[in-house]
CSV table of C-alpha atoms in Angstrom, one decimal:
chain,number,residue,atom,x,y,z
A,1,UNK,CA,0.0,0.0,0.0
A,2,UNK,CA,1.3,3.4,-0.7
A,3,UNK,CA,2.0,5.5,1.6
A,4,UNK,CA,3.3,9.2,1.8
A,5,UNK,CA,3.2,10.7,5.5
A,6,UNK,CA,4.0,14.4,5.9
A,7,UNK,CA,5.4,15.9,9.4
A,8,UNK,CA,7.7,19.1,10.3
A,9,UNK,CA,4.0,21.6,10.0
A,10,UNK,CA,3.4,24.3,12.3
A,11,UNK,CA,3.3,27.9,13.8
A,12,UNK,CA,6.2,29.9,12.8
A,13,UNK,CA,6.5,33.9,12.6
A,14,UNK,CA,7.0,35.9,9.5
A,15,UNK,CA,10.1,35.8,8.1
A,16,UNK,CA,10.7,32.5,9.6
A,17,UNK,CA,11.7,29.1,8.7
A,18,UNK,CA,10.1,25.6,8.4
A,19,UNK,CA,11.1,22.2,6.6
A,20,UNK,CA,8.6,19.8,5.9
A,21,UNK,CA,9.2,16.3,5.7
A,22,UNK,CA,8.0,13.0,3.5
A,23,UNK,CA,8.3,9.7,4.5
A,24,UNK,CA,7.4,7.7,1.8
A,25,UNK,CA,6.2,3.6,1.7
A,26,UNK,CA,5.0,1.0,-0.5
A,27,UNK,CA,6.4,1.8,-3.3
A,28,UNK,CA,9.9,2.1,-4.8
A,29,UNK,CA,10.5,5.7,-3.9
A,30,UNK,CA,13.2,6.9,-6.2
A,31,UNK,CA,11.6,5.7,-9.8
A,32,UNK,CA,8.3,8.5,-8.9
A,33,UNK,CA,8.6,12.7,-8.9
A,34,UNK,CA,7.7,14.2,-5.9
A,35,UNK,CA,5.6,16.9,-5.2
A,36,UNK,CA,4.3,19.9,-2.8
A,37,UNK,CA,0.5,20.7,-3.1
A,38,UNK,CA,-0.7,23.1,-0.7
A,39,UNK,CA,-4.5,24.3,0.2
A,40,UNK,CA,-5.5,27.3,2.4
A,41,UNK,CA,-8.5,26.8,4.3
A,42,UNK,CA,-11.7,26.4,2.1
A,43,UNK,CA,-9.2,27.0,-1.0
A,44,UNK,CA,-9.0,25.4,-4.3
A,45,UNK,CA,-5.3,23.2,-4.3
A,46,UNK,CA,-1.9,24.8,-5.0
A,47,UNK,CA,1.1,23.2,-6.6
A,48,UNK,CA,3.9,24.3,-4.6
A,49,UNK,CA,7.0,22.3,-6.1
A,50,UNK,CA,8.2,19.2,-8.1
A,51,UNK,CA,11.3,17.2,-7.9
A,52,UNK,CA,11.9,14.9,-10.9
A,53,UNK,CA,13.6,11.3,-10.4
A,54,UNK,CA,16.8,13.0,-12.2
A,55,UNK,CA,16.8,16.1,-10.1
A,56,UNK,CA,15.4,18.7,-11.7
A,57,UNK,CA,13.0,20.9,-9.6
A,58,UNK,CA,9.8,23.4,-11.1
A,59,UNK,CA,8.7,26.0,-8.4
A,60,UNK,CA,5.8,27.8,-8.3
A,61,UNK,CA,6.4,31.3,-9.1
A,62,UNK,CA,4.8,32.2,-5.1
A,63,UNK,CA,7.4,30.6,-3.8
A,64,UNK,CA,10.7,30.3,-6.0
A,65,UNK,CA,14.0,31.5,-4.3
A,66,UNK,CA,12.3,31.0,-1.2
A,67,UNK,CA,11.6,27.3,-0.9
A,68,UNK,CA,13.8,24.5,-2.0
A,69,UNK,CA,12.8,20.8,-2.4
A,70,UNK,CA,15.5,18.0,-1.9
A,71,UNK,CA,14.9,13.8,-1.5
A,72,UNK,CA,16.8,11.3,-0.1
A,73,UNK,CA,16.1,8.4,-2.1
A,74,UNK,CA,18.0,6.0,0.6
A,75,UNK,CA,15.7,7.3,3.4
A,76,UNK,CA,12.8,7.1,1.2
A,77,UNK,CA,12.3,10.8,1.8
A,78,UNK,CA,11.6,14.5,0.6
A,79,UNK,CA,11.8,17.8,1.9
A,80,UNK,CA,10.5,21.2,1.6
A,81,UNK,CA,12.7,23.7,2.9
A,82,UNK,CA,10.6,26.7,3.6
A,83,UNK,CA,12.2,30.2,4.3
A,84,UNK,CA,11.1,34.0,4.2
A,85,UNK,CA,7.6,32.6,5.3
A,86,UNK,CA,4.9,34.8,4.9
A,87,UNK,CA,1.4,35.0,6.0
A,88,UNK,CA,0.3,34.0,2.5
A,89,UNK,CA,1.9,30.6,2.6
A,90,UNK,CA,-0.2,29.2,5.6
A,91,UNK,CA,-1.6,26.0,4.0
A,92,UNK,CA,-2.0,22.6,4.4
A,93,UNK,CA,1.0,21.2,2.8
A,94,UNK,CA,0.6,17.7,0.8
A,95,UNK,CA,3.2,15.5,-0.8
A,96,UNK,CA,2.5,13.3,-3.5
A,97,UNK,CA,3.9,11.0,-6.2
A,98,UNK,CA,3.7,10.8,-9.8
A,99,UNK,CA,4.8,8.6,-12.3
A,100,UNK,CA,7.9,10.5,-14.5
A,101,UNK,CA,7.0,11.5,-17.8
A,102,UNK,CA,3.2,10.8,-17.9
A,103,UNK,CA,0.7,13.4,-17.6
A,104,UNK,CA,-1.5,11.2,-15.4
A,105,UNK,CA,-1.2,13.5,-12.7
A,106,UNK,CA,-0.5,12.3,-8.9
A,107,UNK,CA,-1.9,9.3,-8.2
A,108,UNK,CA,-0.8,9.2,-4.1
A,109,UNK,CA,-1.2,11.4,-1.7
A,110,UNK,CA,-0.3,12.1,2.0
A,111,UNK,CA,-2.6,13.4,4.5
A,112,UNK,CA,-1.2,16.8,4.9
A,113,UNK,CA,0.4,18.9,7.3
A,114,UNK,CA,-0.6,22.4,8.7
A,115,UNK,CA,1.9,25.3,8.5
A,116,UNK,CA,0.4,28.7,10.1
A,117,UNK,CA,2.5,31.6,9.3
A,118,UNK,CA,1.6,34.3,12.2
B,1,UNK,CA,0.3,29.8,-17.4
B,2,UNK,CA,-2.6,27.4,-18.1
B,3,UNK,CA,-5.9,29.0,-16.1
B,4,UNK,CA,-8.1,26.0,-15.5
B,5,UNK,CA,-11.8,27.6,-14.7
B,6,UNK,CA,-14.2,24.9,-13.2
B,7,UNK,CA,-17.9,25.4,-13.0
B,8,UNK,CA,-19.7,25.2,-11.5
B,9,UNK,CA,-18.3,26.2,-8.4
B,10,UNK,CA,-20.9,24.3,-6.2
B,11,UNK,CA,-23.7,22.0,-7.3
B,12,UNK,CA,-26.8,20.7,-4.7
B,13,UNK,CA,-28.0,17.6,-5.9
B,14,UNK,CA,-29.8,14.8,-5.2
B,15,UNK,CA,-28.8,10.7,-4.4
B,16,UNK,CA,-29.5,9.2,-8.4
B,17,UNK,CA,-29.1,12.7,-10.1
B,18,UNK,CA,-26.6,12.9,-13.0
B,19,UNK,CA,-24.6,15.3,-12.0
B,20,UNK,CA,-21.8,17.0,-14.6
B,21,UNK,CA,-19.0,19.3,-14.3
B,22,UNK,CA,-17.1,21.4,-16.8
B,23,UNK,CA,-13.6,22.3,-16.5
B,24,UNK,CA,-12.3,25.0,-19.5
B,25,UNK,CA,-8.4,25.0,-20.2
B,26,UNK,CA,-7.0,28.8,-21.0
B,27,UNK,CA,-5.0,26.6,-24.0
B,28,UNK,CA,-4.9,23.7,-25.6
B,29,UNK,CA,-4.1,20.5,-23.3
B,30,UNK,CA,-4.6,17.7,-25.9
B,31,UNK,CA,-6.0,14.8,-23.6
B,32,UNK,CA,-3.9,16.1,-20.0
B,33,UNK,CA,-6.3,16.8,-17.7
B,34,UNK,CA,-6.6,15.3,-14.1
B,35,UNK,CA,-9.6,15.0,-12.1
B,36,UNK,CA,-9.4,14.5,-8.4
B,37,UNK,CA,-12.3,14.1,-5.5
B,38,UNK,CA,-11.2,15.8,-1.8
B,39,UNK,CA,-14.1,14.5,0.9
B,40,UNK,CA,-13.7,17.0,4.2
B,41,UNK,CA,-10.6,16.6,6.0
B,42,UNK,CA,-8.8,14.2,4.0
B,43,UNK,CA,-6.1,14.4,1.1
B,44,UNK,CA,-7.3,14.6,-2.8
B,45,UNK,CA,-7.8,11.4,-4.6
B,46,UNK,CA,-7.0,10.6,-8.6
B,47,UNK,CA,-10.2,9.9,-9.7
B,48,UNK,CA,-9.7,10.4,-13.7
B,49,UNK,CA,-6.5,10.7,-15.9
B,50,UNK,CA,-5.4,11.4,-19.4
B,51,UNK,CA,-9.1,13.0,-19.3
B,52,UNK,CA,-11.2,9.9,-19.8
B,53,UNK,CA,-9.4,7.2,-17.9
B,54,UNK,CA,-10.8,5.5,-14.7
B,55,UNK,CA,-8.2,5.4,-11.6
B,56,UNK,CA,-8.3,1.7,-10.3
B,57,UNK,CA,-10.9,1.1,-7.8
B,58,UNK,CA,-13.3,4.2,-8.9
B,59,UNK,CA,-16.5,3.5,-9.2
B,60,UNK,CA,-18.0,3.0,-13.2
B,61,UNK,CA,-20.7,5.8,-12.4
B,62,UNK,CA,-17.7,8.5,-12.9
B,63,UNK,CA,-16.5,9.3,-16.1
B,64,UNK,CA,-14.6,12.1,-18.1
B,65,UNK,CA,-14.2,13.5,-21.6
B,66,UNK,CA,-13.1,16.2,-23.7
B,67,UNK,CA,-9.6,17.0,-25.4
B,68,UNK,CA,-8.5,20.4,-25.8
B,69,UNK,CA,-9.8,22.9,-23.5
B,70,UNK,CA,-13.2,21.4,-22.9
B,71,UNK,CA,-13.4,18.6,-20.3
B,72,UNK,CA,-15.8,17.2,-18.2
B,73,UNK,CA,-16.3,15.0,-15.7
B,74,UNK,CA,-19.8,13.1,-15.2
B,75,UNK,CA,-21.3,11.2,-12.4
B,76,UNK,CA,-24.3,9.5,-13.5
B,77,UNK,CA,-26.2,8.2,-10.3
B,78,UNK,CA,-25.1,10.2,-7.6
B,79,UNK,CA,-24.7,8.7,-4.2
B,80,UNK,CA,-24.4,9.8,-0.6
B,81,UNK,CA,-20.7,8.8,-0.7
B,82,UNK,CA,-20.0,11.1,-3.4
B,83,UNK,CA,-20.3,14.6,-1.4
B,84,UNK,CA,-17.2,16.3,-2.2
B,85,UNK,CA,-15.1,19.0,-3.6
B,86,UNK,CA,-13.8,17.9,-7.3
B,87,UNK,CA,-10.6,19.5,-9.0
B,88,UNK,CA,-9.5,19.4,-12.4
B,89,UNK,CA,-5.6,20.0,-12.7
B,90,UNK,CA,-3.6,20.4,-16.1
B,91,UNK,CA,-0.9,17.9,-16.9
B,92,UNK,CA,0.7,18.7,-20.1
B,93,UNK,CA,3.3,21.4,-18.2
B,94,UNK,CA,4.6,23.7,-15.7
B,95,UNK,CA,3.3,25.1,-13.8
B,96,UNK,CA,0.7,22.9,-12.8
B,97,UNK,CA,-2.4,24.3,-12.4
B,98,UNK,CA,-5.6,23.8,-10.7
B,99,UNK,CA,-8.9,24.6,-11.6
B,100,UNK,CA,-11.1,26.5,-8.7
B,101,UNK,CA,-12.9,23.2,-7.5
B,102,UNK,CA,-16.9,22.1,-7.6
B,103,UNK,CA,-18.5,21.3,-4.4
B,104,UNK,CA,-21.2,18.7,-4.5
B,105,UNK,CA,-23.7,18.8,-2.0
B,106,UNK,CA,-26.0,16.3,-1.3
C-alpha cells in the first residue's frame, strides 16, 4: 500500500523558517517525482514544487528563491525547505507521487500537514 | 500559465441525479487533464486521468471526456458517498495548475 506521510508543519513567525518532511512507503520511492501541493482553508489546491527522479525541480512562481525541495532516495524521503515565510503561505501542505513522464497526474497522496504563518 | 476555470463552483443535488462538471483549459491541453475528489478533512484522490481514464478502484458511475480545453467530468447516479469538492488539474506542463474546485452537495 502506498503510503506518503507528511510531518515538520506548524506555527512559525513571519520571516521565519520551516522544513517539511516526507516519508514515503509502498512503493519504490526513487523511480516517482515528488511533489508539494498546498491548500488554504476552504481553497481550491496549489502546486507548490516538483522534484523529478533525475533532479530537476519546477517552483511555483509564489514561492521560487524562497523554498527549495530535496529527496533522499536511501531514506525514502523528501523535503521542503521553507524560508522567508509569509502570512500567505499558511496551508496545508501535501506530498504526492507521480509517475515521470506521464501526464497522469499524482496518483498518491499524503494526509497533509498544517503550516500557520503568524 | 494554463488558467483552469471549473464550473460550477458548487452543485446541490440529489442521491441518483446525474450530476456534470465542466472544466475549460485557457490553451490547448490535448488529452492532459486530471480530475481529483477531496471528501472534508482528507487528502485529494485521482479519480480520472489522461481526461477519460478511470483510476483503479473508482466506481463506473464517474467518467470524463473532452480534449483540448473542454473537459468534463460526469457522475451518473449520484450517491451519498460522493459529497465532495472535485478539482480538475492540467498535466501537459509547468506550472501545474488547478482549476477552482466544484462542491457537491448532497
Amino acid at each position: 500500500e502506498v503510503q506518503l506521510v507528511e510531518s515538520g508543519g506548524g506555527l512559525v513567525q513571519p520571516g521565519g523558517s520551516l522544513r517539511l518532511s516526507c516519508a514515503a512507503s509502498g512503493f519504490t520511492f526513487s523511480e516517482y517525482d515528488m511533489n508539494w501541493v498546498r491548500q488554504e482553508r476552504g481553497e481550491s489546491l496549489e502546486w507548490v514544487s516538483t522534484l523529478e527522479t533525475t533532479g530537476v525541480t519546477h517552483y511555483a512562481a509564489s514561492v521560487e528563491g524562497r523554498f527549495t525541495v530535496s529527496r533522499d532516495d536511501a531514506k525514502k524521503s523528501f523535503y521542503l525547505q521553507m524560508n522567508s515565510l509569509r502570512a500567505g503561505d499558511t496551508a496545508v501542505y501535501y506530498c504526492a507521487r507521480k509517475v515521470p513522464g506521464d501526464g497522469h497526474g499524482m496518483d498518491g497522496w499524503g494526509q497533509g500537514t498544517t503550516v500557520t504563518v503568524s | 500559465d494554463i488558467q483552469m476555470t471549473q464550473s460550477p463552483s458548487s452543485v446541490s443535488a440529489s442521491v441518483g441525479d446525474r450530476v456534470t462538471i465542466t472544466c475549460r483549459a485557457s490553451q490547448d491541453i490535448s488529452i492532459w487533464l486530471v480530475w481529483y475528489q477531496q471528501k472534508p478533512g482528507k487528502a485529494p484522490e485521482r479519480l480520472i486521468y489522461a481526461s477519460s481514464s478511470l483510476q483503479s478502484g473508482v466506481p463506473s458511475r464517474f467518467s470524463g471526456s473532452g480534449s483540448g480545453t473542454d473537459f468534463t467530468l460526469t457522475i451518473s447516479s449520484l450517491q451519498p458517498e460522493d459529497f465532495a469538492s472535485y478539482y480538475c488539474q492540467q498535466a501537459i506542463r509547468f506550472p501545474v495548475t488547478f482549476g477552482g474546485g466544484t462542491k457537491v452537495e448532497i
